[in-house]
Each structure stands twice: as structure tokens, then as C-alpha cells.
Amino acid sequence: MSKLEDIVSLCKRRGFIFPGSDVYGGMAGTWDFGPLGVSLKRKIMDAWWNYFVDSRDDMYGVDAAIIMNPITWKASGHTETFNDPLVECKACHGRFRADKLVDNATESITTEEFLAANVKCPTCGKTDWGDVRKFNMMFKMTVGPVADDEHIAYLRPETAQGIFTNYKNVVDTIYPDIPFGIAQQGKAFRNEISPRDFILRDRECSQMEIEYFVRPDAWEEAFEQLLKEYHFFLTEKMGLSANNIHDEEVPAEDRAHYSKRTVDLEYDYPNGREELMGVAYRTDFDLSNIAKASGKSMEYRDKNTGEVFVPHVVEPSIGVERLMLAVLAEAYTEDEIDGNTRVLLKLPADLAPYRFCVSPLLKNKPELVEKARTVYDALKAKYGNVTWDDSGNIGKRYRKQDEIGTPKCVVIDFDTLEDDTVTVRDRDTAEQVRVAIDEL
Ligand code: GAP
């Protein structure tokens, strides 16, 4: 298993991920994606959209505003219940998530339970604690030129509410047959007490969520089906190994306030097993609360049977950064070539920032460079994500492309000028074969 520090270091060295606001010393819980990171991130998001939206007839996309009317968060229960247990060390005033300091604790840990565990402060080592308090994780802001209590709004903590609040708009414009899903990708913000483990727990993250609307008696079938489809997506499209993914039935006391059943898909990250995503049965909780808060009906009328009901919802939700970290951890490999350690990213070809790297063997031979340019142009026109590299010697170029996960390096040499064949070198095996340019 790869080490988290190795992945962090590769990501910085090769331009995947940098600390947010790096130049000013960073901003905890935020990350910036560099040229290769944004490429990988977009490919992951596009693969998800293709698989769960474009290739299906029962899914519709939306892209809702991040700043929503604050009634949204009252109706959804987030103002009341979107809390983490916060505890403060009275000696050094360090603040921590209480449940993360006690083995097997849940988010509903009480002061008594916390104190009974006799935890030492991770910063100063003392055991002088205050009470465990509820800390609401929504980022508060004011909207417009008057900064008073009447103008408070929040950065959305989940993309889901932008889907629920558009449910009626979609039904009244698209007339989908039930069951159907509404999907959204976008930023979500959480004022995490302790952001940690690189991009695993961030204050600003991206989510990919589906709210799948079903008849009230059909949720179990939809739940199992979506779970199965996510396993397929994670293993076949994202390259994650099935052995590293674990379904965890979440007990009632640990479930979010809206859920009657949740299965978390946990992944064996370098620092241990953590939640990658969840599938939740949200019942009619959200639609019924929106109906109450807005005074508008959220009922669905079945065109075929004439039945009228409020749909129930199954929600698969996955964070892009958590998925990206799993993809990177799975791909990060060290092996040995000619007695030297080599680092490579065995990314699936469809996710690799570049599919091909094209190089002239020597940079100072115009005839090689010219020929290589024609090969580069042809591959670029066909695949788009093709890179050019004529820096350093060929060995160094291979090492660099291995580290960024480029599956194939194509090298143009003097034989190419004679017979129109090139060397194609494979990232994973380091094997080289001779291939006709026409067959690339
Ligand atoms: N709409 C349901 C919802 O938001 P959640 O379990 O709170 O449920 C869903 O979040 C997913 O979003 C998580 O499984 C995780 O992949 C991602 N996620 C949540 N908080 C995150 C954070 N602070 N940093 C990165 N990803 C996060």
C-alpha cells in the first residue's frame, strides 16, 4: 500500500494538487488543482456524468446556485442538526472533534462519555477539557450590502438541496416517468473542525449526487440497484480494486437525520479505511419538508395510472476529492527497473491526464523533430490529451511520464525516417515495441 506522504509529494512535484493559497502559507482544508490535477478531476467527473446521466434514459442533470434561500437549510434540517461534536482543551485552547479522539465513538458522543475516555490533548498532552458542544458546520455569510441577521445565508453544505428544490421544475418541464433521477455535480462547503488526510476531508469539496425518485414501495429495489451500479463504476471505470471497497451498513444512531437506511462504501486509503461515499434512503423527508415550508405541492401524478403521491428518494452521494484520492492511491506504484526504484501511476487510460507522450529521440535533429511533430499532430487531432516532451534524455522523459501516469510514450528515431515505424513504450511493463505510424 502506498504512503499518503508519497502521494502528496508526487501531486505537488508533478503539478496535480497544491495547498490552497500556497503563496500566502496556505488555507487549511482547501486545495488547488494544477494542470494535471484538473485534468484528472475533470476526467473523473466526466466519466461519472457519462455513466450515470448521459448513457441512461432515466437521469436528468441540473446545475443549481451555490447560495440558496436560507429557508432551504431550515426545511432540510441542516440549521438544526448539521453539527459535529466540538471539544476544547482548557489548557491550550486547541479545538478538536470529540468523536475523533475516542476509539469507536459516534458523532453523538456526550461530555460524560468523552471525559470517561480520559483522552490527552493531542497538542499539549493535558486532560483538562470543556464540555462537548454542537458545532454547526455550515459557512455563514451575508448577502447584499447590509450585513445584518436578516441577510444571513449559507454556502451549501450538500448539492442535494439544489436538486430537491428543482424537483418540481424538472417534473413540470420534462414530465419524466417514475422512477427517475436528478443528478448534480458541484462545490459543497463544510466548516470541518479538523480537515485532514490531504484531500480526504476538506472545507471546500465537490460532490456528485443523484436523488433517485421512486414510488414509496419501490425504494429497496432502487437502493440495491444503485449500490450495484456504484460498485461497477468504482471498479470498472475508476480502476479501484474490489478488495479495497467495503460496504458498511450504518447503524441508526450514526445515520444523518434524514436517512432511514445508509450504506457507506468505505475504501482502504493509505491512512486506513474511510468513507468514500454513501447511499441513503431519504424517504420523502426532503420533498415533504419543502412542501410544508413553501406551501407548494411536491406530489407526483403518474400519467399511466393516475395515482398521486410524494415520491421517496434513494441518494447515492460521492465526493470528487475522496474519489480522486482513492484513484491516486490505487494507481500509485513503486517497482524496480535496472536496480533503480521507479514511481508510476497506473491510472486507467481514460483517466490519465495524457494518453500519449510523443518525443523525438534527439531534440537537436530537425528531421526527427519535424517527423515527431506530424505524429504528435495526428494523435492530438484524434485523442486531444496528448503531450509533447523533448526535454532531457529519453530515460528521464520516461520517468516523468510514468509518474504522471501516461500509458504510452511514442518515440521517433532515425529508423522512423526510413520505415515509418516508431517505438511505443508501455508505462506498466516498460516494454518497448515497434509499431507502424498508421497503426498507432
Ligand atoms: N447529500 C448527502 C451528503 O452530503 P455526506 O455523507 O455528508 O452526505 C457525501 O457526504 C459524500 O461527500 C461523502 O461520502 C464524501 O465522499 C463527500 N464529503 C463529505 N464531506 C466531505 C469533506 N469535508 N471533504 C471531502 N469530501 C467530503
Tab-separated table of N, CA, C and O in Angstrom, residues 78-126:
chain	number	residue	atom	x	y	z
A	78	HIS	N	-30.734	21.217	8.225
A	78	HIS	CA	-29.302	21.466	8.418
A	78	HIS	C	-29.025	22.536	9.477
A	78	HIS	O	-28.044	22.445	10.208
A	79	THR	N	-29.899	23.559	9.561
A	79	THR	CA	-29.658	24.610	10.551
A	79	THR	C	-29.672	24.005	11.961
A	79	THR	O	-28.886	24.381	12.819
A	80	GLU	N	-30.562	23.057	12.175
A	80	GLU	CA	-30.721	22.421	13.489
A	80	GLU	C	-29.683	21.335	13.742
A	80	GLU	O	-29.118	21.248	14.831
A	81	THR	N	-29.438	20.495	12.720
A	81	THR	CA	-28.768	19.220	13.020
A	81	THR	C	-27.444	18.960	12.297
A	81	THR	O	-26.841	17.914	12.528
A	82	PHE	N	-26.990	19.891	11.455
A	82	PHE	CA	-25.748	19.610	10.721
A	82	PHE	C	-24.554	19.988	11.610
A	82	PHE	O	-23.824	20.938	11.371
A	83	ASN	N	-24.389	19.202	12.671
A	83	ASN	CA	-23.415	19.548	13.706
A	83	ASN	C	-22.364	18.455	13.880
A	83	ASN	O	-22.655	17.279	13.694
A	84	ASP	N	-21.183	18.880	14.287
A	84	ASP	CA	-20.158	17.936	14.735
A	84	ASP	C	-19.897	18.207	16.217
A	84	ASP	O	-20.042	19.353	16.678
A	85	PRO	N	-19.476	17.186	16.982
A	85	PRO	CA	-19.192	17.409	18.408
A	85	PRO	C	-17.826	18.081	18.580
A	85	PRO	O	-16.812	17.528	18.177
A	86	LEU	N	-17.842	19.265	19.170
A	86	LEU	CA	-16.608	20.052	19.333
A	86	LEU	C	-16.193	20.040	20.798
A	86	LEU	O	-17.033	20.206	21.691
A	87	VAL	N	-14.893	19.851	21.038
A	87	VAL	CA	-14.416	19.913	22.421
A	87	VAL	C	-13.156	20.777	22.458
A	87	VAL	O	-12.368	20.772	21.507
A	88	GLU	N	-13.033	21.568	23.550
A	88	GLU	CA	-11.885	22.476	23.639
A	88	GLU	C	-11.011	22.114	24.829
A	88	GLU	O	-11.520	21.838	25.929
A	89	CYS	N	-9.712	22.113	24.597
A	89	CYS	CA	-8.766	21.895	25.690
A	89	CYS	C	-8.648	23.212	26.458
A	89	CYS	O	-8.303	24.240	25.876
A	90	LYS	N	-8.940	23.152	27.765
A	90	LYS	CA	-8.933	24.395	28.553
A	90	LYS	C	-7.506	24.912	28.760
A	90	LYS	O	-7.296	26.087	29.012
A	91	ALA	N	-6.531	24.012	28.644
A	91	ALA	CA	-5.143	24.422	28.880
A	91	ALA	C	-4.564	25.180	27.684
A	91	ALA	O	-4.030	26.273	27.833
A	92	CYS	N	-4.685	24.604	26.471
A	92	CYS	CA	-4.035	25.266	25.323
A	92	CYS	C	-5.040	25.857	24.339
A	92	CYS	O	-4.659	26.437	23.335
A	93	HIS	N	-6.342	25.669	24.630
A	93	HIS	CA	-7.438	26.186	23.789
A	93	HIS	C	-7.478	25.565	22.397
A	93	HIS	O	-8.096	26.111	21.488
A	94	GLY	N	-6.824	24.410	22.229
A	94	GLY	CA	-6.959	23.665	20.982
A	94	GLY	C	-8.376	23.111	20.867
A	94	GLY	O	-8.964	22.709	21.880
A	95	ARG	N	-8.953	23.136	19.655
A	95	ARG	CA	-10.323	22.632	19.471
A	95	ARG	C	-10.295	21.403	18.583
A	95	ARG	O	-9.604	21.388	17.554
A	96	PHE	N	-11.053	20.394	18.960
A	96	PHE	CA	-10.997	19.104	18.260
A	96	PHE	C	-12.396	18.522	18.096
A	96	PHE	O	-13.321	18.887	18.827
A	97	ARG	N	-12.495	17.577	17.151
A	97	ARG	CA	-13.733	16.794	17.040
A	97	ARG	C	-13.677	15.712	18.093
A	97	ARG	O	-12.815	14.834	18.055
A	98	ALA	N	-14.607	15.751	19.021
A	98	ALA	CA	-14.557	14.851	20.181
A	98	ALA	C	-14.588	13.386	19.740
A	98	ALA	O	-13.860	12.548	20.286
A	99	ASP	N	-15.414	13.057	18.743
A	99	ASP	CA	-15.563	11.650	18.358
A	99	ASP	C	-14.308	11.106	17.690
A	99	ASP	O	-14.126	9.895	17.607
A	100	LYS	N	-13.422	11.986	17.210
A	100	LYS	CA	-12.206	11.502	16.546
A	100	LYS	C	-11.086	11.242	17.553
A	100	LYS	O	-10.042	10.692	17.208
A	101	LEU	N	-11.299	11.659	18.810
A	101	LEU	CA	-10.255	11.438	19.824
A	101	LEU	C	-10.515	10.173	20.655
A	101	LEU	O	-9.664	9.756	21.422
A	102	VAL	N	-11.713	9.601	20.485
A	102	VAL	CA	-12.079	8.430	21.300
A	102	VAL	C	-12.350	7.257	20.364
A	102	VAL	O	-13.093	7.401	19.392
A	103	ASP	N	-11.751	6.121	20.651
A	103	ASP	CA	-11.942	4.936	19.805
A	103	ASP	C	-13.414	4.544	19.756
A	103	ASP	O	-14.087	4.523	20.790
A	104	ASN	N	-13.877	4.225	18.548
A	104	ASN	CA	-15.241	3.727	18.311
A	104	ASN	C	-16.345	4.675	18.780
A	104	ASN	O	-17.460	4.240	19.041
A	105	ALA	N	-16.029	5.968	18.924
A	105	ALA	CA	-17.076	6.922	19.334
A	105	ALA	C	-17.918	7.318	18.122
A	105	ALA	O	-17.470	7.222	16.987
A	106	THR	N	-19.154	7.768	18.379
A	106	THR	CA	-20.002	8.252	17.290
A	106	THR	C	-20.121	9.770	17.404
A	106	THR	O	-19.705	10.361	18.410
A	107	GLU	N	-20.778	10.360	16.375
A	107	GLU	CA	-20.916	11.820	16.370
A	107	GLU	C	-21.815	12.319	17.515
A	107	GLU	O	-21.820	13.500	17.819
A	108	SER	N	-22.575	11.389	18.115
A	108	SER	CA	-23.458	11.830	19.206
A	108	SER	C	-22.797	11.657	20.585
A	108	SER	O	-23.475	11.632	21.614
A	109	ILE	N	-21.502	11.582	20.620
A	109	ILE	CA	-20.768	11.408	21.886
A	109	ILE	C	-21.135	12.538	22.888
A	109	ILE	O	-21.226	13.708	22.511
A	110	THR	N	-21.346	12.156	24.161
A	110	THR	CA	-21.709	13.151	25.188
A	110	THR	C	-20.451	13.567	25.966
A	110	THR	O	-19.405	12.904	25.897
A	111	THR	N	-20.589	14.632	26.744
A	111	THR	CA	-19.465	15.101	27.568
A	111	THR	C	-19.013	13.988	28.524
A	111	THR	O	-17.821	13.736	28.688
A	112	GLU	N	-20.008	13.298	29.130
A	112	GLU	CA	-19.674	12.243	30.096
A	112	GLU	C	-18.863	11.131	29.422
A	112	GLU	O	-17.844	10.683	29.957
A	113	GLU	N	-19.328	10.713	28.246
A	113	GLU	CA	-18.617	9.640	27.521
A	113	GLU	C	-17.203	10.091	27.158
A	113	GLU	O	-16.232	9.332	27.264
A	114	PHE	N	-17.088	11.359	26.745
A	114	PHE	CA	-15.777	11.861	26.344
A	114	PHE	C	-14.826	11.909	27.540
A	114	PHE	O	-13.690	11.437	27.478
A	115	LEU	N	-15.314	12.456	28.652
A	115	LEU	CA	-14.440	12.579	29.827
A	115	LEU	C	-14.039	11.211	30.381
A	115	LEU	O	-12.914	11.013	30.838
A	116	ALA	N	-14.983	10.232	30.269
A	116	ALA	CA	-14.695	8.885	30.778
A	116	ALA	C	-13.533	8.238	30.023
A	116	ALA	O	-12.835	7.375	30.552
A	117	ALA	N	-13.315	8.679	28.773
A	117	ALA	CA	-12.247	8.063	27.961
A	117	ALA	C	-10.864	8.580	28.365
A	117	ALA	O	-9.841	8.059	27.909
A	118	ASN	N	-10.835	9.634	29.205
A	118	ASN	CA	-9.565	10.151	29.738
A	118	ASN	C	-8.527	10.449	28.645
A	118	ASN	O	-7.363	10.044	28.728
A	119	VAL	N	-8.976	11.197	27.650
A	119	VAL	CA	-8.141	11.488	26.475
A	119	VAL	C	-7.144	12.589	26.802
A	119	VAL	O	-7.480	13.561	27.493
A	120	LYS	N	-5.925	12.443	26.249
A	120	LYS	CA	-4.933	13.522	26.403
A	120	LYS	C	-5.055	14.465	25.216
A	120	LYS	O	-5.287	14.015	24.086
A	121	CYS	N	-4.887	15.748	25.451
A	121	CYS	CA	-4.954	16.717	24.345
A	121	CYS	C	-3.830	16.405	23.347
A	121	CYS	O	-2.661	16.317	23.742
A	122	PRO	N	-4.151	16.252	22.047
A	122	PRO	CA	-3.109	15.940	21.058
A	122	PRO	C	-2.056	17.043	20.936
A	122	PRO	O	-0.940	16.792	20.516
A	123	THR	N	-2.397	18.269	21.376
A	123	THR	CA	-1.430	19.367	21.245
A	123	THR	C	-0.553	19.498	22.485
A	123	THR	O	0.671	19.508	22.395
A	124	CYS	N	-1.182	19.571	23.709
A	124	CYS	CA	-0.369	19.861	24.900
A	124	CYS	C	-0.269	18.672	25.870
A	124	CYS	O	0.465	18.741	26.852
A	125	GLY	N	-1.045	17.611	25.626
A	125	GLY	CA	-0.936	16.416	26.465
A	125	GLY	C	-1.733	16.483	27.762
A	125	GLY	O	-1.776	15.515	28.523
A	126	LYS	N	-2.392	17.630	28.047
A	126	LYS	CA	-3.168	17.752	29.302
A	126	LYS	C	-4.537	17.066	29.146
A	126	LYS	O	-4.967	16.745	28.036
